[in-house]
Amino acid sequence: MSDKDYSLEFKLKAIGKVIFDDYSISAAAAECKVSNIKMYTWLKKHADLAKEKRKHADLRVKAEQAISENKATAMNNQSFNKDSELEVGKSKQTFVN
């Protein structure tokens, strides 16, 4: 297969095995069923892009975690506010009676 037959996404995943997952070049090449020379070429050409893409993915994951935590906190606050309102309501009823 020529280099053009592989998508950029495939290339980035392949070299990501070397850069991020501690695969040897030959192990990553074997798993992806490409030659070592192709893997070296892709690493030389796309390593910076792979690192940048991983950085953005990591930031996206952190942002999603922060959003989830904020939603959980907001739900806990709403629950606490409702419980507080009930307690205040009970106190008023007791005081009035």
Short mmCIF file of N, CA and C in Angstrom, two decimals:
data_model
loop_
_atom_site.label_atom_id
_atom_site.label_comp_id
_atom_site.label_asym_id
_atom_site.label_seq_id
_atom_site.Cartn_x
_atom_site.Cartn_y
_atom_site.Cartn_z
N MET A 1 0.84 -1.19 0.00
CA MET A 1 0.00 0.00 0.00
C MET A 1 0.88 1.24 0.00
N SER A 2 0.43 2.24 -0.71
CA SER A 2 1.20 3.48 -0.70
C SER A 2 0.83 4.28 0.54
N ASP A 3 1.65 5.24 0.84
CA ASP A 3 1.44 6.07 2.02
C ASP A 3 0.10 6.80 1.96
N LYS A 4 -0.36 7.10 0.75
CA LYS A 4 -1.62 7.83 0.58
C LYS A 4 -2.83 6.96 0.89
N ASP A 5 -2.63 5.65 0.95
CA ASP A 5 -3.74 4.75 1.24
C ASP A 5 -4.11 4.72 2.72
N TYR A 6 -3.27 5.32 3.56
CA TYR A 6 -3.52 5.36 5.00
C TYR A 6 -4.03 6.75 5.38
N SER A 7 -5.07 6.79 6.17
CA SER A 7 -5.60 8.09 6.61
C SER A 7 -4.66 8.71 7.63
N LEU A 8 -4.76 10.00 7.76
CA LEU A 8 -3.95 10.70 8.76
C LEU A 8 -4.29 10.19 10.15
N GLU A 9 -5.56 9.92 10.39
CA GLU A 9 -5.98 9.40 11.69
C GLU A 9 -5.29 8.07 12.00
N PHE A 10 -5.21 7.19 11.02
CA PHE A 10 -4.54 5.91 11.19
C PHE A 10 -3.06 6.12 11.52
N LYS A 11 -2.43 7.02 10.78
CA LYS A 11 -1.01 7.30 11.01
C LYS A 11 -0.77 7.84 12.41
N LEU A 12 -1.64 8.75 12.85
CA LEU A 12 -1.48 9.34 14.17
C LEU A 12 -1.69 8.29 15.27
N LYS A 13 -2.65 7.40 15.08
CA LYS A 13 -2.85 6.33 16.06
C LYS A 13 -1.66 5.40 16.08
N ALA A 14 -1.11 5.11 14.92
CA ALA A 14 0.04 4.21 14.83
C ALA A 14 1.25 4.80 15.54
N ILE A 15 1.56 6.05 15.25
CA ILE A 15 2.74 6.64 15.89
C ILE A 15 2.46 6.97 17.36
N GLY A 16 1.19 7.15 17.70
CA GLY A 16 0.83 7.35 19.10
C GLY A 16 1.22 6.16 19.96
N LYS A 17 1.20 4.99 19.38
CA LYS A 17 1.62 3.79 20.12
C LYS A 17 3.08 3.91 20.55
N VAL A 18 3.89 4.50 19.68
CA VAL A 18 5.32 4.68 19.97
C VAL A 18 5.52 5.84 20.95
N ILE A 19 4.86 6.96 20.66
CA ILE A 19 5.07 8.18 21.44
C ILE A 19 4.47 8.07 22.85
N PHE A 20 3.24 7.56 22.94
CA PHE A 20 2.51 7.61 24.20
C PHE A 20 2.39 6.27 24.92
N ASP A 21 2.40 5.19 24.17
CA ASP A 21 2.14 3.87 24.77
C ASP A 21 3.39 3.02 24.94
N ASP A 22 4.55 3.59 24.71
CA ASP A 22 5.84 2.92 24.93
C ASP A 22 6.04 1.66 24.08
N TYR A 23 5.43 1.63 22.91
CA TYR A 23 5.71 0.55 21.97
C TYR A 23 7.06 0.83 21.31
N SER A 24 7.77 -0.22 20.95
CA SER A 24 8.93 -0.02 20.09
C SER A 24 8.39 0.27 18.68
N ILE A 25 9.23 0.85 17.87
CA ILE A 25 8.79 1.14 16.50
C ILE A 25 8.43 -0.14 15.77
N SER A 26 9.23 -1.16 15.96
CA SER A 26 8.95 -2.42 15.25
C SER A 26 7.68 -3.08 15.78
N ALA A 27 7.42 -2.99 17.08
CA ALA A 27 6.19 -3.58 17.64
C ALA A 27 4.96 -2.83 17.14
N ALA A 28 5.03 -1.50 17.13
CA ALA A 28 3.90 -0.70 16.63
C ALA A 28 3.68 -0.97 15.15
N ALA A 29 4.77 -1.05 14.40
CA ALA A 29 4.65 -1.32 12.96
C ALA A 29 4.03 -2.69 12.72
N ALA A 30 4.46 -3.67 13.48
CA ALA A 30 3.90 -5.02 13.33
C ALA A 30 2.42 -5.04 13.67
N GLU A 31 2.04 -4.38 14.74
CA GLU A 31 0.63 -4.36 15.14
C GLU A 31 -0.23 -3.65 14.10
N CYS A 32 0.31 -2.61 13.49
CA CYS A 32 -0.44 -1.85 12.49
C CYS A 32 -0.28 -2.42 11.08
N LYS A 33 0.53 -3.47 10.99
CA LYS A 33 0.77 -4.14 9.70
C LYS A 33 1.35 -3.20 8.65
N VAL A 34 2.36 -2.43 9.09
CA VAL A 34 3.11 -1.57 8.17
C VAL A 34 4.60 -1.85 8.37
N SER A 35 5.41 -1.37 7.47
CA SER A 35 6.85 -1.58 7.59
C SER A 35 7.44 -0.63 8.62
N ASN A 36 8.60 -1.05 9.14
CA ASN A 36 9.31 -0.17 10.08
C ASN A 36 9.67 1.15 9.42
N ILE A 37 10.04 1.10 8.15
CA ILE A 37 10.42 2.31 7.42
C ILE A 37 9.24 3.28 7.34
N LYS A 38 8.04 2.74 7.08
CA LYS A 38 6.84 3.59 7.03
C LYS A 38 6.60 4.23 8.40
N MET A 39 6.76 3.45 9.46
CA MET A 39 6.56 3.98 10.81
C MET A 39 7.57 5.08 11.11
N TYR A 40 8.83 4.87 10.78
CA TYR A 40 9.85 5.92 10.96
C TYR A 40 9.48 7.18 10.20
N THR A 41 9.03 7.01 8.97
CA THR A 41 8.65 8.15 8.13
C THR A 41 7.49 8.92 8.76
N TRP A 42 6.49 8.18 9.21
CA TRP A 42 5.33 8.83 9.83
C TRP A 42 5.73 9.55 11.11
N LEU A 43 6.59 8.92 11.90
CA LEU A 43 7.05 9.57 13.14
C LEU A 43 7.75 10.88 12.83
N LYS A 44 8.64 10.85 11.86
CA LYS A 44 9.38 12.05 11.50
C LYS A 44 8.45 13.15 11.00
N LYS A 45 7.46 12.75 10.22
CA LYS A 45 6.57 13.72 9.59
C LYS A 45 5.45 14.21 10.51
N HIS A 46 4.91 13.32 11.36
CA HIS A 46 3.68 13.65 12.10
C HIS A 46 3.79 13.65 13.62
N ALA A 47 4.97 13.49 14.18
CA ALA A 47 5.10 13.40 15.64
C ALA A 47 4.56 14.65 16.34
N ASP A 48 4.89 15.83 15.82
CA ASP A 48 4.42 17.07 16.44
C ASP A 48 2.89 17.16 16.41
N LEU A 49 2.31 16.77 15.30
CA LEU A 49 0.86 16.79 15.17
C LEU A 49 0.21 15.81 16.15
N ALA A 50 0.80 14.65 16.30
CA ALA A 50 0.26 13.65 17.23
C ALA A 50 0.31 14.18 18.66
N LYS A 51 1.40 14.81 19.02
CA LYS A 51 1.54 15.38 20.38
C LYS A 51 0.52 16.49 20.60
N GLU A 52 0.35 17.33 19.60
CA GLU A 52 -0.62 18.43 19.70
C GLU A 52 -2.04 17.89 19.84
N LYS A 53 -2.34 16.87 19.04
CA LYS A 53 -3.66 16.27 19.09
C LYS A 53 -3.92 15.65 20.47
N ARG A 54 -2.93 14.97 21.02
CA ARG A 54 -3.06 14.36 22.35
C ARG A 54 -3.27 15.44 23.41
N LYS A 55 -2.55 16.55 23.27
CA LYS A 55 -2.68 17.66 24.22
C LYS A 55 -4.12 18.19 24.21
N HIS A 56 -4.67 18.37 23.03
CA HIS A 56 -6.05 18.85 22.93
C HIS A 56 -7.04 17.82 23.48
N ALA A 57 -6.79 16.56 23.23
CA ALA A 57 -7.67 15.50 23.76
C ALA A 57 -7.62 15.50 25.28
N ASP A 58 -6.42 15.65 25.85
CA ASP A 58 -6.28 15.68 27.31
C ASP A 58 -7.02 16.88 27.89
N LEU A 59 -6.92 18.02 27.23
CA LEU A 59 -7.63 19.22 27.70
C LEU A 59 -9.13 19.04 27.62
N ARG A 60 -9.59 18.38 26.56
CA ARG A 60 -11.02 18.12 26.41
C ARG A 60 -11.53 17.21 27.53
N VAL A 61 -10.75 16.19 27.86
CA VAL A 61 -11.14 15.28 28.94
C VAL A 61 -11.20 16.02 30.26
N LYS A 62 -10.20 16.87 30.53
CA LYS A 62 -10.21 17.65 31.77
C LYS A 62 -11.41 18.59 31.83
N ALA A 63 -11.74 19.21 30.71
CA ALA A 63 -12.89 20.11 30.66
C ALA A 63 -14.18 19.34 30.92
N GLU A 64 -14.31 18.15 30.32
CA GLU A 64 -15.51 17.34 30.53
C GLU A 64 -15.62 16.89 31.99
N GLN A 65 -14.49 16.56 32.61
CA GLN A 65 -14.50 16.18 34.02
C GLN A 65 -14.93 17.35 34.88
N ALA A 66 -14.42 18.54 34.58
CA ALA A 66 -14.78 19.73 35.35
C ALA A 66 -16.27 20.03 35.21
N ILE A 67 -16.80 19.88 34.01
CA ILE A 67 -18.23 20.10 33.78
C ILE A 67 -19.06 19.10 34.59
N SER A 68 -18.64 17.85 34.57
CA SER A 68 -19.36 16.82 35.34
C SER A 68 -19.32 17.12 36.82
N GLU A 69 -18.16 17.53 37.31
CA GLU A 69 -18.03 17.86 38.73
C GLU A 69 -18.90 19.06 39.08
N ASN A 70 -18.94 20.06 38.19
CA ASN A 70 -19.78 21.23 38.44
C ASN A 70 -21.26 20.86 38.46
N LYS A 71 -21.67 19.97 37.55
CA LYS A 71 -23.07 19.53 37.54
C LYS A 71 -23.40 18.79 38.83
N ALA A 72 -22.50 17.92 39.28
CA ALA A 72 -22.74 17.17 40.51
C ALA A 72 -22.82 18.12 41.69
N THR A 73 -21.95 19.10 41.73
CA THR A 73 -21.98 20.09 42.81
C THR A 73 -23.27 20.88 42.78
N ALA A 74 -23.70 21.27 41.58
CA ALA A 74 -24.95 22.03 41.45
C ALA A 74 -26.14 21.19 41.91
N MET A 75 -26.15 19.91 41.55
CA MET A 75 -27.24 19.04 41.98
C MET A 75 -27.23 18.87 43.50
N ASN A 76 -26.05 18.74 44.09
CA ASN A 76 -25.96 18.62 45.55
C ASN A 76 -26.43 19.90 46.21
N ASN A 77 -26.07 21.04 45.63
CA ASN A 77 -26.51 22.32 46.19
C ASN A 77 -28.02 22.47 46.10
N GLN A 78 -28.62 22.05 44.98
CA GLN A 78 -30.07 22.12 44.84
C GLN A 78 -30.74 21.23 45.88
N SER A 79 -30.20 20.04 46.06
CA SER A 79 -30.76 19.12 47.04
C SER A 79 -30.64 19.72 48.44
N PHE A 80 -29.48 20.30 48.75
CA PHE A 80 -29.27 20.91 50.05
C PHE A 80 -30.23 22.08 50.25
N ASN A 81 -30.41 22.91 49.21
CA ASN A 81 -31.32 24.05 49.31
C ASN A 81 -32.75 23.59 49.56
N LYS A 82 -33.20 22.52 48.88
CA LYS A 82 -34.55 22.01 49.09
C LYS A 82 -34.71 21.49 50.51
N ASP A 83 -33.69 20.75 50.99
CA ASP A 83 -33.74 20.24 52.36
C ASP A 83 -33.78 21.39 53.36
N SER A 84 -33.02 22.44 53.09
CA SER A 84 -33.00 23.61 53.98
C SER A 84 -34.35 24.31 53.98
N GLU A 85 -34.96 24.43 52.81
CA GLU A 85 -36.27 25.07 52.72
C GLU A 85 -37.30 24.27 53.50
N LEU A 86 -37.23 22.95 53.43
CA LEU A 86 -38.16 22.11 54.18
C LEU A 86 -37.96 22.30 55.67
N GLU A 87 -36.71 22.35 56.11
CA GLU A 87 -36.43 22.55 57.53
C GLU A 87 -36.91 23.91 58.00
N VAL A 88 -36.71 24.94 57.17
CA VAL A 88 -37.17 26.27 57.53
C VAL A 88 -38.69 26.27 57.60
N GLY A 89 -39.33 25.62 56.65
CA GLY A 89 -40.79 25.53 56.65
C GLY A 89 -41.30 24.82 57.89
N LYS A 90 -40.66 23.76 58.31
CA LYS A 90 -41.07 23.03 59.52
C LYS A 90 -40.87 23.91 60.75
N SER A 91 -39.79 24.67 60.78
CA SER A 91 -39.52 25.53 61.91
C SER A 91 -40.59 26.61 62.01
N LYS A 92 -41.01 27.17 60.87
CA LYS A 92 -42.04 28.21 60.89
C LYS A 92 -43.36 27.61 61.38
N GLN A 93 -43.67 26.41 60.93
CA GLN A 93 -44.92 25.77 61.35
C GLN A 93 -44.91 25.51 62.85
N THR A 94 -43.78 25.07 63.35
CA THR A 94 -43.66 24.78 64.77
C THR A 94 -43.78 26.06 65.57
N PHE A 95 -43.16 27.12 65.10
CA PHE A 95 -43.17 28.39 65.79
C PHE A 95 -44.58 29.00 65.80
N VAL A 96 -45.29 28.86 64.68
CA VAL A 96 -46.62 29.43 64.57
C VAL A 96 -47.58 28.70 65.47
N ASN A 97 -47.45 27.38 65.54
CA ASN A 97 -48.37 26.59 66.35
C ASN A 97 -48.08 26.85 67.76
#
